[in-house]
Structures are given as C-alpha cells and as structure tokens.
PDB file of C-alpha atoms in Angstrom:
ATOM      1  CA  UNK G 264      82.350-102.726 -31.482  1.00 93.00           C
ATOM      2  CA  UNK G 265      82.593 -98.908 -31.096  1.00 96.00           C
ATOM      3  CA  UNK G 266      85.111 -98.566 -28.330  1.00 98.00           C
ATOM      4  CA  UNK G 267      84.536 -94.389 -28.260  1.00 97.00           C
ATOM      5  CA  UNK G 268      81.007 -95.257 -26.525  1.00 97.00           C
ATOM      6  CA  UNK G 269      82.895 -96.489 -23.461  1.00 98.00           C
ATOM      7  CA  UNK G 270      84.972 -93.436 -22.884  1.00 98.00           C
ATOM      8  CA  UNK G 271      83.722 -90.780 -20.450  1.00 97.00           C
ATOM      9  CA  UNK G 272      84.414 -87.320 -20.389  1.00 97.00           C
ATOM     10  CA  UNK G 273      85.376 -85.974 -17.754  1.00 97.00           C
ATOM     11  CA  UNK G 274      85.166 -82.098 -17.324  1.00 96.00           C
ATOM     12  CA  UNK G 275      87.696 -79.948 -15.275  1.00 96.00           C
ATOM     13  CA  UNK G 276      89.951 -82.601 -14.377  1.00 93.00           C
ATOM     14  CA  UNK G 277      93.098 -82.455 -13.338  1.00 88.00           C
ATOM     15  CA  UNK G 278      92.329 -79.220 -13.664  1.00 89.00           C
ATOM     16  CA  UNK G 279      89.831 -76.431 -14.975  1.00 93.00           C
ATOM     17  CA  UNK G 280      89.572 -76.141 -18.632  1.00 91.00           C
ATOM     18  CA  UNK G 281      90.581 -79.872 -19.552  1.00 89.00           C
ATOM     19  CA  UNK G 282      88.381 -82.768 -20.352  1.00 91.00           C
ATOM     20  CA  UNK G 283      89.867 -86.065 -19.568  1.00 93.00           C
ATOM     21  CA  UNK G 284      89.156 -89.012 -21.358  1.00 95.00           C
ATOM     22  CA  UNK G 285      88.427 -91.893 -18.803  1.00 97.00           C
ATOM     23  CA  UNK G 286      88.552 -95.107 -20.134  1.00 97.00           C
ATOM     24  CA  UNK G 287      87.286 -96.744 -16.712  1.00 97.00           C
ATOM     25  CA  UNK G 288      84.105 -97.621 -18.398  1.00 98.00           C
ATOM     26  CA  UNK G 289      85.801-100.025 -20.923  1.00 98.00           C
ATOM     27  CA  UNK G 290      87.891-101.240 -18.615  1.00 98.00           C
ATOM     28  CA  UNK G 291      84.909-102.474 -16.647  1.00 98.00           C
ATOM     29  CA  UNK G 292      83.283-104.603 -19.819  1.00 98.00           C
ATOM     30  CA  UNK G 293      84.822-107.143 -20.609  1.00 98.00           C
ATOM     31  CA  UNK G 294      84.096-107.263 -23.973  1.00 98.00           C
ATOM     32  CA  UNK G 295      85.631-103.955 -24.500  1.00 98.00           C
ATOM     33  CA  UNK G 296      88.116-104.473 -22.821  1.00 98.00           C
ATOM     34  CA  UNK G 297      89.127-107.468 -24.936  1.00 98.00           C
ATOM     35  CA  UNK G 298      88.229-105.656 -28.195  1.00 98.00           C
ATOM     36  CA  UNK G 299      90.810-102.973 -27.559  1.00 98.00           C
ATOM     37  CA  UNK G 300      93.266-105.618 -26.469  1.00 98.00           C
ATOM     38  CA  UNK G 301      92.695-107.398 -30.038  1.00 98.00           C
ATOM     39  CA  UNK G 302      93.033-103.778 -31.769  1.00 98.00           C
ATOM     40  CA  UNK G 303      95.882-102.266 -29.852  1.00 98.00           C
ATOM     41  CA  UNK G 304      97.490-105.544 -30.426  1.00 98.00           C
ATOM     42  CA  UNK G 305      96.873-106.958 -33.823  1.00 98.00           C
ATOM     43  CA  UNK G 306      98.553-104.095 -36.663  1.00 98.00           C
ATOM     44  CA  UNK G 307     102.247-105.551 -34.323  1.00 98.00           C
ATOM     45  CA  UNK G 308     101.512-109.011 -34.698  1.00 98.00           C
ATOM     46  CA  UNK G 309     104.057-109.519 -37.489  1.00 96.00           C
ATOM     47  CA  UNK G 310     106.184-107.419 -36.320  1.00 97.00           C
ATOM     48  CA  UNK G 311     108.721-109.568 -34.907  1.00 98.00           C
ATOM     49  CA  UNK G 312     108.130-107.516 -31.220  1.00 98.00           C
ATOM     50  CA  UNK G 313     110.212-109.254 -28.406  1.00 98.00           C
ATOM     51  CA  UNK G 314     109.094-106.979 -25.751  1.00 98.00           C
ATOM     52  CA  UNK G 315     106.321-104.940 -24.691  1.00 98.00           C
ATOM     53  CA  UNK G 316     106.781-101.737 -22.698  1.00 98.00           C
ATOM     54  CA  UNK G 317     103.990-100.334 -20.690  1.00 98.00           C
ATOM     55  CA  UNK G 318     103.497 -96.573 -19.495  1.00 98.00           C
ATOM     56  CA  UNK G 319     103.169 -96.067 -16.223  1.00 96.00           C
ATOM     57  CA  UNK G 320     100.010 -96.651 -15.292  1.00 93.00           C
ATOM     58  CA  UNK G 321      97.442 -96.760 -17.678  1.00 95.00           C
ATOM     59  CA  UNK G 322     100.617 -98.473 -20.188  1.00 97.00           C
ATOM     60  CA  UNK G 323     100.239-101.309 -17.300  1.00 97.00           C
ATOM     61  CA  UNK G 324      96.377-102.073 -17.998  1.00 97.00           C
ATOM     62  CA  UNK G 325      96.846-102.761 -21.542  1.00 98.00           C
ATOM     63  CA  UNK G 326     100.594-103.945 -22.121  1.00 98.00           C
ATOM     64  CA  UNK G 327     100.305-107.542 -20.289  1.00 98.00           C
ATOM     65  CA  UNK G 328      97.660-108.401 -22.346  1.00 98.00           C
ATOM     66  CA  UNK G 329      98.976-106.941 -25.702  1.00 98.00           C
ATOM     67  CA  UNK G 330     102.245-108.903 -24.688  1.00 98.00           C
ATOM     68  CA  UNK G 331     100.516-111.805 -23.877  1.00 98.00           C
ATOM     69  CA  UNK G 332      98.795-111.671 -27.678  1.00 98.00           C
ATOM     70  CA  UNK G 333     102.044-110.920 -29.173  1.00 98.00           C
ATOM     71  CA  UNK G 334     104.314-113.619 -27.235  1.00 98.00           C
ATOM     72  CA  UNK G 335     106.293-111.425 -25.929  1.00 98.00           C
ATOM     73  CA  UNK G 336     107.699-110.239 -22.899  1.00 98.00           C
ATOM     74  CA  UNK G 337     106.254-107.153 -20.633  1.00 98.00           C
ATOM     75  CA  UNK G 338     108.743-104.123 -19.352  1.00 98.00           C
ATOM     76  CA  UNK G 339     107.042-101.624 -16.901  1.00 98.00           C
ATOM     77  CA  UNK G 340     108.106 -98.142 -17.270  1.00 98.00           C
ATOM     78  CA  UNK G 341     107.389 -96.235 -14.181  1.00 98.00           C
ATOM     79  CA  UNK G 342     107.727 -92.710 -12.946  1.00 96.00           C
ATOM     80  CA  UNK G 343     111.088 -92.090 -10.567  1.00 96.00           C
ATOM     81  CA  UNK G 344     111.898 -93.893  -7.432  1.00 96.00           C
ATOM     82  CA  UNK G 345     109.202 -96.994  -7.937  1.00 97.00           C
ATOM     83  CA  UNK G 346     111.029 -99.662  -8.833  1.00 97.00           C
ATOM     84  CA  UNK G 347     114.000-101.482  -7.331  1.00 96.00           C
ATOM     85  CA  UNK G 348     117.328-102.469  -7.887  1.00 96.00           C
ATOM     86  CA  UNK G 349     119.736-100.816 -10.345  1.00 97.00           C
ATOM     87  CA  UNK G 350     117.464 -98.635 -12.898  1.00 98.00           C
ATOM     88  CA  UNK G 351     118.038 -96.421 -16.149  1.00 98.00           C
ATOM     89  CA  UNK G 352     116.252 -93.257 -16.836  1.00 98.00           C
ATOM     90  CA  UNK G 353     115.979 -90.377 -19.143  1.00 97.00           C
ATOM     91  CA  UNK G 354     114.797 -86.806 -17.596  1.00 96.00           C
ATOM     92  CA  UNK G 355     111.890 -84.930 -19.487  1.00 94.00           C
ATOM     93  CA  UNK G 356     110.250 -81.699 -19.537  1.00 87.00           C
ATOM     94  CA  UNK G 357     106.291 -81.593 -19.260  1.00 78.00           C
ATOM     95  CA  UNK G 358     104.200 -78.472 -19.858  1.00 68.00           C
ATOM     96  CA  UNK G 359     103.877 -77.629 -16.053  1.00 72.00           C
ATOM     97  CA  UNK G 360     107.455 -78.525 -14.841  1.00 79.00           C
ATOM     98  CA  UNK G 361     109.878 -81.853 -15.330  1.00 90.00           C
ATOM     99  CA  UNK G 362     109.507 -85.862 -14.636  1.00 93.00           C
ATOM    100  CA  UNK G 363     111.399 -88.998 -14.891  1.00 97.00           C
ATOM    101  CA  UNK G 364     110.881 -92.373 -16.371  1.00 98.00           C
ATOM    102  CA  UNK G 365     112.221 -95.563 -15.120  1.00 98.00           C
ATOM    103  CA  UNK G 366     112.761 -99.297 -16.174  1.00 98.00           C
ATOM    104  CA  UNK G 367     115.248-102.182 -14.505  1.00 98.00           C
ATOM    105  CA  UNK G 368     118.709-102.525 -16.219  1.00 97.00           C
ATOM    106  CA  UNK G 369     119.465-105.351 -18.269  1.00 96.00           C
ATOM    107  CA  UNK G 370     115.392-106.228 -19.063  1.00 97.00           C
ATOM    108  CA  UNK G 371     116.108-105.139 -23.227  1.00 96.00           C
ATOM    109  CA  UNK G 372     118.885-104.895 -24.959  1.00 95.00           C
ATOM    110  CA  UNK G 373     119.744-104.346 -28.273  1.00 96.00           C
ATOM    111  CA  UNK G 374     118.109-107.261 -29.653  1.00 97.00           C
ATOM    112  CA  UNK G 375     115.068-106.424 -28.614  1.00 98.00           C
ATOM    113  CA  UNK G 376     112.114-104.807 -30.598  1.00 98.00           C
ATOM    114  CA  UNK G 377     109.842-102.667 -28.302  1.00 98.00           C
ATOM    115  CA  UNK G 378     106.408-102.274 -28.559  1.00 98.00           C
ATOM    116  CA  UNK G 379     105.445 -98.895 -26.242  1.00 98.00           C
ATOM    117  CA  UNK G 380     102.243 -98.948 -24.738  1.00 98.00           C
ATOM    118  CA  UNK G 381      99.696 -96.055 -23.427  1.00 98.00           C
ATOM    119  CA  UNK G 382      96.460 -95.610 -23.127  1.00 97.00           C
ATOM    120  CA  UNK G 383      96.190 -92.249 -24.345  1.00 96.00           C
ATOM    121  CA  UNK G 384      98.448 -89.770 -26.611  1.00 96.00           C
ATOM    122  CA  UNK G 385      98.147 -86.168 -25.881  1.00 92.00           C
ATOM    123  CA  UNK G 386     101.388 -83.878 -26.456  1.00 91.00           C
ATOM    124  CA  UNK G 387     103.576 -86.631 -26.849  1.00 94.00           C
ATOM    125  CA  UNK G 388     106.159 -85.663 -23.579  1.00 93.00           C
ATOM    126  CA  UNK G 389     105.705 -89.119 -21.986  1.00 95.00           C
ATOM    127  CA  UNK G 390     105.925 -91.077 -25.203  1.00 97.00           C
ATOM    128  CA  UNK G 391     108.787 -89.172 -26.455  1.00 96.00           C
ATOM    129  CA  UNK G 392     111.036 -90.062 -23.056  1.00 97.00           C
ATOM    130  CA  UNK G 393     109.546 -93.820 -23.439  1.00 98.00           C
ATOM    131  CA  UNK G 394     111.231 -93.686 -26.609  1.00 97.00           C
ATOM    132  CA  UNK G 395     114.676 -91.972 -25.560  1.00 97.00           C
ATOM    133  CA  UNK G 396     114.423 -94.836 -22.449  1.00 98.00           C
ATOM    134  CA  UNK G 397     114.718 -97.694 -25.282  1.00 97.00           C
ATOM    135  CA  UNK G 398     117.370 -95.888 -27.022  1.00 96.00           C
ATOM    136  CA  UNK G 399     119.430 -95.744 -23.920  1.00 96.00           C
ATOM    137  CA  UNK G 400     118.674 -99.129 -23.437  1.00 97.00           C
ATOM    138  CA  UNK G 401     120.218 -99.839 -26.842  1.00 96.00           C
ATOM    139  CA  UNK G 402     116.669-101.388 -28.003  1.00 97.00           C
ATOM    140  CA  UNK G 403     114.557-100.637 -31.296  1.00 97.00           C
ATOM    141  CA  UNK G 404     111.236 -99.450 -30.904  1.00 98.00           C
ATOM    142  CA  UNK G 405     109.448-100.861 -33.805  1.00 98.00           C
ATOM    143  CA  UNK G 406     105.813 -99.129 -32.964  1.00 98.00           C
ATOM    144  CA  UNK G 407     103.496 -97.399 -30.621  1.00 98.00           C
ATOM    145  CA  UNK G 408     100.321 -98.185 -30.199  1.00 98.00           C
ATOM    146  CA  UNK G 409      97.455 -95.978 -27.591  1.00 98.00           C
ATOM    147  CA  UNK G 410      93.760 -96.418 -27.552  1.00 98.00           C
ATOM    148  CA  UNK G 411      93.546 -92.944 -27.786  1.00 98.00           C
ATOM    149  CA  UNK G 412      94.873 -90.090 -29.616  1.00 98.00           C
ATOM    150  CA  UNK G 413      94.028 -86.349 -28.823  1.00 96.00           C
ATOM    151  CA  UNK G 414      94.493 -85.466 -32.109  1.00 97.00           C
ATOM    152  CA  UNK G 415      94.402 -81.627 -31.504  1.00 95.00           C
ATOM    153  CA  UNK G 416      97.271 -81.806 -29.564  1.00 93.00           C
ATOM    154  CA  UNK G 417      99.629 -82.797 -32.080  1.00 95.00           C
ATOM    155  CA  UNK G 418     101.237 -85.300 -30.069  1.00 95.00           C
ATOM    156  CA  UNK G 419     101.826 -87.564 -33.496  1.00 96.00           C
ATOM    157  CA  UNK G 420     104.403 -84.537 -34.563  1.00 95.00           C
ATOM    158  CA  UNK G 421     107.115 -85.200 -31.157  1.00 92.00           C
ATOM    159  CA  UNK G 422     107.822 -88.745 -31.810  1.00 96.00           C
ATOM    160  CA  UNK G 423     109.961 -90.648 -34.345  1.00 95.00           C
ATOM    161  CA  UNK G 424     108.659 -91.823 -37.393  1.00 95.00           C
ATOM    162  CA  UNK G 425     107.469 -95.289 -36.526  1.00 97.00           C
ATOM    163  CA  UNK G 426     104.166 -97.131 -37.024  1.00 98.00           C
ATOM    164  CA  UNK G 427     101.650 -95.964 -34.274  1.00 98.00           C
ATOM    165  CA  UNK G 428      98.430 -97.004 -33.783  1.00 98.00           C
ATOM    166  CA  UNK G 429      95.241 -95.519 -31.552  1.00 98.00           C
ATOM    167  CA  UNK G 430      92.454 -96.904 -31.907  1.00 98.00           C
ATOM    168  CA  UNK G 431      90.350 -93.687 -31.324  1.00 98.00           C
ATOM    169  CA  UNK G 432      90.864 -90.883 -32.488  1.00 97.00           C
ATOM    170  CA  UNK G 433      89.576 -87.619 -30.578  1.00 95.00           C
ATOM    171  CA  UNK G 434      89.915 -83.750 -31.656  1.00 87.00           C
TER     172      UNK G 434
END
C-alpha cells in the first residue's frame, strides 16, 4: 500500500510559507493506519526494544500500537507541565524560541532499550531532546522510527547515529 496517497498537504499552516503534512487521512483508514503500524514497527522487531517512547502528540497515535507489536512497554513524552508526579526533562531550543520535554521518573532505566516515536521528522529539535531525555534517564535508544521524513530539512544530520526509519520520504 502507498501510504504517501493518504497524506494531505496542507498550505500556509502554522504559518505562511509552510506546507504541513497531515496525516489525518491515514489515520482515518484503517487499513493505513495498520500498514504504517506494521512498517514503523517491523525493521525494530529484533531489536531487543523494552520500551517505546512516543512524541508528544502525534508520537502518541503511533507508539501504543508499535509497542503493542513489539511487546514492549509505552513511555509518553510530553511537552512541560502535562504530566504528574515527579518528572525529568531536558530544555531545547526550536527555530522560533525554546520548549521542554517531559516523561515520569523511574518509567526506564538503564536497562532499557528505547524505541522513539514521531510521526514526522523535520529539523530534528524535538527528536534530538527525545534523545538527550533517554540519556538522562540512563536508557539506550536503539532506533527511531517516523512515518515521515522532510528530507530537505536535514533533520537526519542532528541526531545520533542510530538506525531510523520513515516510512516516507518527502523533499
């Protein structure tokens, strides 16, 4: 199944100038849907991944399901303030100011090996604190996988050298 067919474009949003990719359309077959589960999923399925860590929110759509292929467990990591009890977080810059990313102490440790989880890769700023999050967590991240990278943005070149998948590619 080509999964690019169910991605809409989007002009001017957020804002003038940019195209977003909205993947409501897949989301909404469910034979799409499950096809980019199976794909997103299946190049980790050896992998020996104990935990799968979803992006707030589009990470949230796809990560259950991915962990529920892999046997793993599912770790939400949300933007400041949205979760509760005692949290870790990592500060990072984005083109247009500065965010935060959260998860709840004490899910992953060490032992684990992470699996992040977006739906789509552009300059890499969201990805990159995901993966300073694990580290600070003391867990591995063995891989990334996205449905879709925005290839011109060179968002490939700002994360560490580990398998990552997308399953579309867009310039």
């Amino acid at each position: 199944m080509d999964l690019r067919g169910f991605l809409k474009d989007v002009p001017d949003f957020p804002e003038p100038g940019i195209i977003f990719k909205d993947i409501s359309p897949l989301l909404a077959d469910p034979d799409a849907f499950a096809e980019a589960v199976e794909c997103m999923s299946a190049p980790f399925c050896d992998m020996g991944i104990t935990a799968v860590a979803g992006i707030d929110s589009r990470g949230f759509l796809f990560g259950p399901s991915i962990a529920q292929k892999l046997d793993s467990g599912f770790v939400m990591i949300r933007k400041a303030g949205k979760l509760p009890g005692a949290t870790i977080g990592v500060d990072y810059d984005l083109e247009y100011g500065s965010d935060r990313l959260e998860m709840v102490d004490g899910v992953i440790d060490e032992l684990d090996r992470v699996l992040l989880i977006d739906d789509v890769l552009a300059t890499g700023g969201t990805l990159g604190a995901a993966f300073e999050l694990m580290s600070a967590a003391g867990a591995k991240v063995a891989g990334v996988s996205v449905l879709v990278d925005l290839v011109g943005l060179n968002g490939r070149s700002k994360l560490p050298d580990v398998p990552l998948h997308a399953q579309i590619e867009v310039n």
